[in-house]
């Protein structure tokens, strides 16, 4: 009888352990599905949620990206605010004692290997800033053996009432695309998503959404050099932002083969 009791208790405990593990796994998957309901549909190639507690996800590959900072700048994983989990990327610059400062978080393997790609990142602005000249927070570049230049940028400007908003800038042709549809929020997360058709001919195309709302759709232009690649970075990069220092938080950055979309889509 004692032997039967021991076996029964052992099997019961094993069953409970297996059940607990299964429930935990389902809970984790459910949490991910709530955060990224489009994850499977979007065919995500790479993403960074910074829950490693460092910036290592940006360096994944051999090599495929990383931090490229200049001037008086710093990028680090932070627990100040987070879209999901506990960590986000904190990017801080100072432009008072240096003419141009920038935090640039790059990925290039995914846009090099795929002609049509979607990009997403969540931004948190802890306060309203004034950028009298230019303030770059997103860019697509093209790199050749002799050149390394931007093609399309997202910059921040201020309206008459000092509210911040994004505009699209074609660096190669020095053309700005403005919008009066929506401002950038302060004190809450906002998603910027973009589509790039990487092309050296006039088939190139760029699209930008803010919180799921299409703001820009530009086509019929080159988006890379004829002997160059396409690269992507999210940035805190400027020659003057007030107040100083200026901090932006980034979280849940991703690159995929179809729309990623905000969680409420």
Short mmCIF file of C-alpha atoms in Angstrom, two decimals:
data_model
loop_
_atom_site.label_atom_id
_atom_site.label_comp_id
_atom_site.label_asym_id
_atom_site.label_seq_id
_atom_site.Cartn_x
_atom_site.Cartn_y
_atom_site.Cartn_z
CA UNK A 1 0.00 0.00 0.00
CA UNK A 2 2.85 2.37 0.86
CA UNK A 3 4.48 1.68 -2.52
CA UNK A 4 1.23 2.46 -4.35
CA UNK A 5 0.86 5.71 -2.41
CA UNK A 6 4.40 6.83 -3.29
CA UNK A 7 3.86 6.08 -6.96
CA UNK A 8 0.54 7.94 -6.96
CA UNK A 9 2.03 11.02 -5.30
CA UNK A 10 5.00 11.01 -7.68
CA UNK A 11 2.78 10.76 -10.75
CA UNK A 12 0.46 13.43 -9.35
CA UNK A 13 3.37 15.83 -8.75
CA UNK A 14 4.77 15.16 -12.21
CA UNK A 15 1.35 15.84 -13.71
CA UNK A 16 1.08 19.11 -11.83
CA UNK A 17 4.56 20.16 -12.97
CA UNK A 18 3.81 19.37 -16.61
CA UNK A 19 0.49 21.15 -16.37
CA UNK A 20 2.08 24.22 -14.78
CA UNK A 21 4.73 24.37 -17.50
CA UNK A 22 2.10 24.05 -20.20
CA UNK A 23 -0.03 26.80 -18.64
CA UNK A 24 3.00 29.08 -18.30
CA UNK A 25 3.97 28.50 -21.94
CA UNK A 26 0.44 29.31 -23.09
CA UNK A 27 0.43 32.46 -20.95
CA UNK A 28 3.70 33.63 -22.51
CA UNK A 29 2.41 32.97 -26.02
CA UNK A 30 -0.83 34.77 -25.19
CA UNK A 31 1.12 37.76 -23.92
CA UNK A 32 3.18 37.88 -27.10
CA UNK A 33 0.08 37.56 -29.22
CA UNK A 34 -1.50 40.52 -27.43
CA UNK A 35 1.64 42.58 -27.89
CA UNK A 36 2.27 41.53 -31.48
CA UNK A 37 -1.05 40.34 -32.89
CA UNK A 38 0.43 40.68 -36.36
CA UNK A 39 3.68 38.89 -35.52
CA UNK A 40 2.93 35.73 -37.49
CA UNK A 41 1.23 37.56 -40.34
CA UNK A 42 3.99 40.14 -40.60
CA UNK A 43 6.73 37.53 -41.10
CA UNK A 44 9.01 39.40 -38.73
CA UNK A 45 12.67 39.05 -39.70
CA UNK A 46 14.15 40.79 -36.65
CA UNK A 47 12.96 42.61 -33.58
CA UNK A 48 14.31 44.19 -30.39
CA UNK A 49 12.30 44.50 -27.19
CA UNK A 50 15.41 45.25 -25.07
CA UNK A 51 14.33 42.76 -22.42
CA UNK A 52 17.90 41.43 -22.42
CA UNK A 53 18.67 44.52 -20.34
CA UNK A 54 21.21 45.75 -22.88
CA UNK A 55 21.47 46.76 -26.55
CA UNK A 56 22.65 43.36 -27.81
CA UNK A 57 19.60 42.70 -30.00
CA UNK A 58 20.70 45.49 -32.34
CA UNK A 59 23.97 43.62 -32.94
CA UNK A 60 22.39 40.27 -33.89
CA UNK A 61 24.04 38.88 -37.03
CA UNK A 62 27.56 38.82 -38.38
CA UNK A 63 27.45 41.85 -38.21
CA UNK A 64 23.98 43.15 -39.05
CA UNK A 65 23.67 46.35 -37.02
CA UNK A 66 24.50 48.17 -33.84
CA UNK A 67 24.90 51.55 -32.15
CA UNK A 68 26.61 54.28 -34.16
CA UNK A 69 26.73 57.38 -31.98
CA UNK A 70 28.53 60.68 -32.37
CA UNK A 71 29.07 63.95 -30.56
CA UNK A 72 27.74 64.08 -27.00
CA UNK A 73 25.38 61.14 -27.00
CA UNK A 74 24.49 57.97 -25.15
CA UNK A 75 22.30 54.93 -25.81
CA UNK A 76 21.46 52.29 -23.22
CA UNK A 77 18.75 49.92 -22.05
CA UNK A 78 16.62 51.65 -19.43
CA UNK A 79 13.79 50.90 -17.03
CA UNK A 80 12.54 54.52 -17.02
CA UNK A 81 9.61 53.62 -19.28
CA UNK A 82 8.75 50.59 -21.41
CA UNK A 83 6.07 49.71 -23.93
CA UNK A 84 6.17 46.06 -22.96
CA UNK A 85 8.18 44.28 -20.31
CA UNK A 86 10.60 46.32 -18.22
CA UNK A 87 13.15 47.80 -20.64
CA UNK A 88 13.35 50.22 -23.54
CA UNK A 89 16.23 51.90 -25.35
CA UNK A 90 17.09 55.34 -23.96
CA UNK A 91 18.75 57.73 -26.43
CA UNK A 92 20.12 61.03 -25.15
CA UNK A 93 21.99 63.81 -26.95
CA UNK A 94 23.42 67.19 -26.00
CA UNK A 95 24.04 69.88 -28.61
CA UNK A 96 25.15 72.80 -26.43
CA UNK A 97 28.89 72.10 -26.59
CA UNK A 98 29.05 70.11 -29.80
CA UNK A 99 27.67 71.18 -33.20
CA UNK A 100 25.99 67.84 -34.09
CA UNK A 101 25.22 64.88 -31.84
CA UNK A 102 23.46 61.66 -32.65
CA UNK A 103 22.34 58.26 -31.42
CA UNK A 104 21.78 55.91 -34.36
CA UNK A 105 20.55 52.34 -33.94
CA UNK A 106 21.17 50.54 -37.24
CA UNK A 107 20.07 47.39 -39.05
CA UNK A 108 21.27 46.53 -42.54
CA UNK A 109 21.14 42.76 -43.16
CA UNK A 110 17.35 42.65 -43.47
CA UNK A 111 17.04 45.50 -46.02
CA UNK A 112 20.04 44.16 -47.93
CA UNK A 113 18.50 40.71 -48.24
CA UNK A 114 14.92 41.81 -48.98
CA UNK A 115 13.79 44.34 -51.57
CA UNK A 116 10.41 44.99 -49.93
CA UNK A 117 10.44 45.42 -46.16
CA UNK A 118 8.34 46.97 -43.40
CA UNK A 119 9.86 48.71 -40.40
CA UNK A 120 8.34 49.57 -37.05
CA UNK A 121 9.48 51.29 -33.87
CA UNK A 122 7.72 52.78 -30.87
CA UNK A 123 8.81 56.21 -29.61
CA UNK A 124 8.26 57.91 -26.27
CA UNK A 125 8.88 61.65 -25.90
CA UNK A 126 8.95 62.55 -22.20
CA UNK A 127 8.42 66.24 -22.93
CA UNK A 128 7.90 68.67 -25.77
CA UNK A 129 11.08 69.76 -27.54
CA UNK A 130 11.86 72.57 -29.96
CA UNK A 131 14.04 71.75 -32.97
CA UNK A 132 14.66 75.01 -34.89
CA UNK A 133 16.81 73.46 -37.63
CA UNK A 134 16.46 69.70 -38.05
CA UNK A 135 15.93 66.69 -35.80
CA UNK A 136 16.26 63.28 -37.39
CA UNK A 137 14.54 60.26 -35.77
CA UNK A 138 14.46 57.72 -38.66
CA UNK A 139 16.43 57.21 -41.84
CA UNK A 140 16.98 54.94 -44.81
CA UNK A 141 20.51 55.14 -46.19
CA UNK A 142 22.52 53.63 -49.01
CA UNK A 143 26.13 52.51 -48.62
CA UNK A 144 28.63 52.00 -51.44
CA UNK A 145 32.41 51.49 -51.38
CA UNK A 146 32.80 55.28 -51.55
CA UNK A 147 29.49 56.76 -50.32
CA UNK A 148 27.32 56.46 -47.23
CA UNK A 149 24.35 58.80 -47.58
CA UNK A 150 20.74 59.16 -46.56
CA UNK A 151 17.92 58.79 -49.04
CA UNK A 152 14.74 59.27 -46.99
CA UNK A 153 14.44 60.66 -43.47
CA UNK A 154 11.80 61.29 -40.85
CA UNK A 155 12.49 64.61 -39.16
CA UNK A 156 10.69 66.46 -36.38
CA UNK A 157 9.56 70.06 -36.70
CA UNK A 158 7.33 72.31 -34.61
CA UNK A 159 4.03 73.88 -35.51
CA UNK A 160 3.06 77.46 -34.63
CA UNK A 161 1.95 76.35 -31.16
CA UNK A 162 5.27 74.44 -30.70
CA UNK A 163 3.63 71.00 -31.02
CA UNK A 164 5.95 68.41 -32.53
CA UNK A 165 5.18 66.58 -35.77
CA UNK A 166 7.04 64.41 -38.25
CA UNK A 167 7.71 65.18 -41.89
CA UNK A 168 9.35 63.11 -44.63
CA UNK A 169 12.54 64.44 -46.21
CA UNK A 170 14.10 63.25 -49.47
CA UNK A 171 17.77 63.96 -48.79
CA UNK A 172 18.95 63.17 -52.30
CA UNK A 173 16.56 65.61 -53.97
CA UNK A 174 16.33 68.05 -51.01
CA UNK A 175 12.54 67.85 -50.94
CA UNK A 176 10.29 67.91 -47.87
CA UNK A 177 6.87 66.28 -47.57
CA UNK A 178 4.81 67.89 -44.84
CA UNK A 179 1.57 66.88 -43.17
CA UNK A 180 -1.04 68.63 -41.04
CA UNK A 181 -2.88 65.46 -40.04
CA UNK A 182 -1.40 64.52 -36.69
CA UNK A 183 1.13 65.68 -34.09
CA UNK A 184 3.53 63.63 -32.01
CA UNK A 185 2.18 62.92 -28.54
CA UNK A 186 4.08 63.72 -25.36
CA UNK A 187 4.12 61.31 -22.45
CA UNK A 188 2.75 58.27 -24.27
CA UNK A 189 4.06 55.73 -26.77
CA UNK A 190 3.55 56.32 -30.49
CA UNK A 191 4.26 53.86 -33.29
CA UNK A 192 5.99 54.85 -36.51
CA UNK A 193 5.93 52.28 -39.28
CA UNK A 194 7.44 52.45 -42.74
CA UNK A 195 7.59 50.52 -45.99
CA UNK A 196 10.58 50.65 -48.32
CA UNK A 197 10.94 49.27 -51.82
CA UNK A 198 14.73 49.32 -52.15
CA UNK A 199 15.48 50.21 -55.78
CA UNK A 200 18.16 51.93 -57.82
CA UNK A 201 15.61 52.83 -60.53
CA UNK A 202 12.37 54.78 -60.46
CA UNK A 203 10.41 51.86 -58.99
CA UNK A 204 11.38 52.92 -55.45
CA UNK A 205 8.61 53.60 -52.96
CA UNK A 206 8.36 54.88 -49.37
CA UNK A 207 5.31 54.77 -47.08
CA UNK A 208 4.99 56.03 -43.50
CA UNK A 209 2.26 55.40 -40.91
CA UNK A 210 1.82 56.95 -37.46
CA UNK A 211 -0.27 54.84 -35.10
CA UNK A 212 -1.66 53.02 -38.12
CA UNK A 213 -2.61 56.18 -40.03
CA UNK A 214 -0.95 56.60 -43.43
CA UNK A 215 0.83 59.94 -43.66
CA UNK A 216 3.14 59.59 -46.66
CA UNK A 217 3.20 57.51 -49.83
CA UNK A 218 5.95 58.53 -52.24
CA UNK A 219 6.82 56.50 -55.33
CA UNK A 220 8.62 56.77 -58.65
CA UNK A 221 12.00 57.62 -57.08
CA UNK A 222 15.28 55.84 -56.43
CA UNK A 223 15.80 54.67 -52.85
CA UNK A 224 19.44 53.53 -53.12
CA UNK A 225 22.58 54.10 -55.16
CA UNK A 226 23.06 51.95 -58.25
CA UNK A 227 25.97 50.13 -56.59
CA UNK A 228 24.70 50.53 -53.04
CA UNK A 229 22.53 48.77 -50.47
CA UNK A 230 19.67 49.91 -48.26
CA UNK A 231 20.09 50.42 -44.51
CA UNK A 232 17.73 51.53 -41.74
CA UNK A 233 18.23 53.31 -38.42
CA UNK A 234 16.14 54.95 -35.73
CA UNK A 235 17.81 58.03 -34.34
CA UNK A 236 18.04 60.90 -31.94
CA UNK A 237 20.20 63.10 -34.14
CA UNK A 238 20.32 66.89 -34.40
CA UNK A 239 22.37 70.06 -34.31
CA UNK A 240 20.08 71.81 -31.80
CA UNK A 241 17.21 70.60 -29.60
CA UNK A 242 15.78 72.58 -26.70
CA UNK A 243 15.70 71.86 -23.82
CA UNK A 244 19.09 70.21 -23.63
CA UNK A 245 19.84 67.36 -23.17
CA UNK A 246 17.13 65.73 -25.30
CA UNK A 247 16.01 62.18 -24.60
CA UNK A 248 13.87 59.80 -26.66
CA UNK A 249 12.92 56.25 -25.71
CA UNK A 250 12.55 53.48 -28.33
CA UNK A 251 10.96 50.07 -27.87
CA UNK A 252 9.75 47.01 -29.77
CA UNK A 253 11.56 47.81 -33.02
CA UNK A 254 10.90 45.30 -35.80
CA UNK A 255 11.51 44.55 -39.47
CA UNK A 256 9.13 42.33 -41.40
CA UNK A 257 7.91 41.30 -44.84
CA UNK A 258 4.38 42.68 -44.39
CA UNK A 259 2.53 45.25 -42.29
CA UNK A 260 3.37 44.98 -38.62
CA UNK A 261 0.80 47.46 -37.39
CA UNK A 262 0.01 48.75 -33.90
CA UNK A 263 -1.53 46.28 -31.40
CA UNK A 264 -4.99 47.79 -31.69
CA UNK A 265 -5.26 47.11 -35.45
#
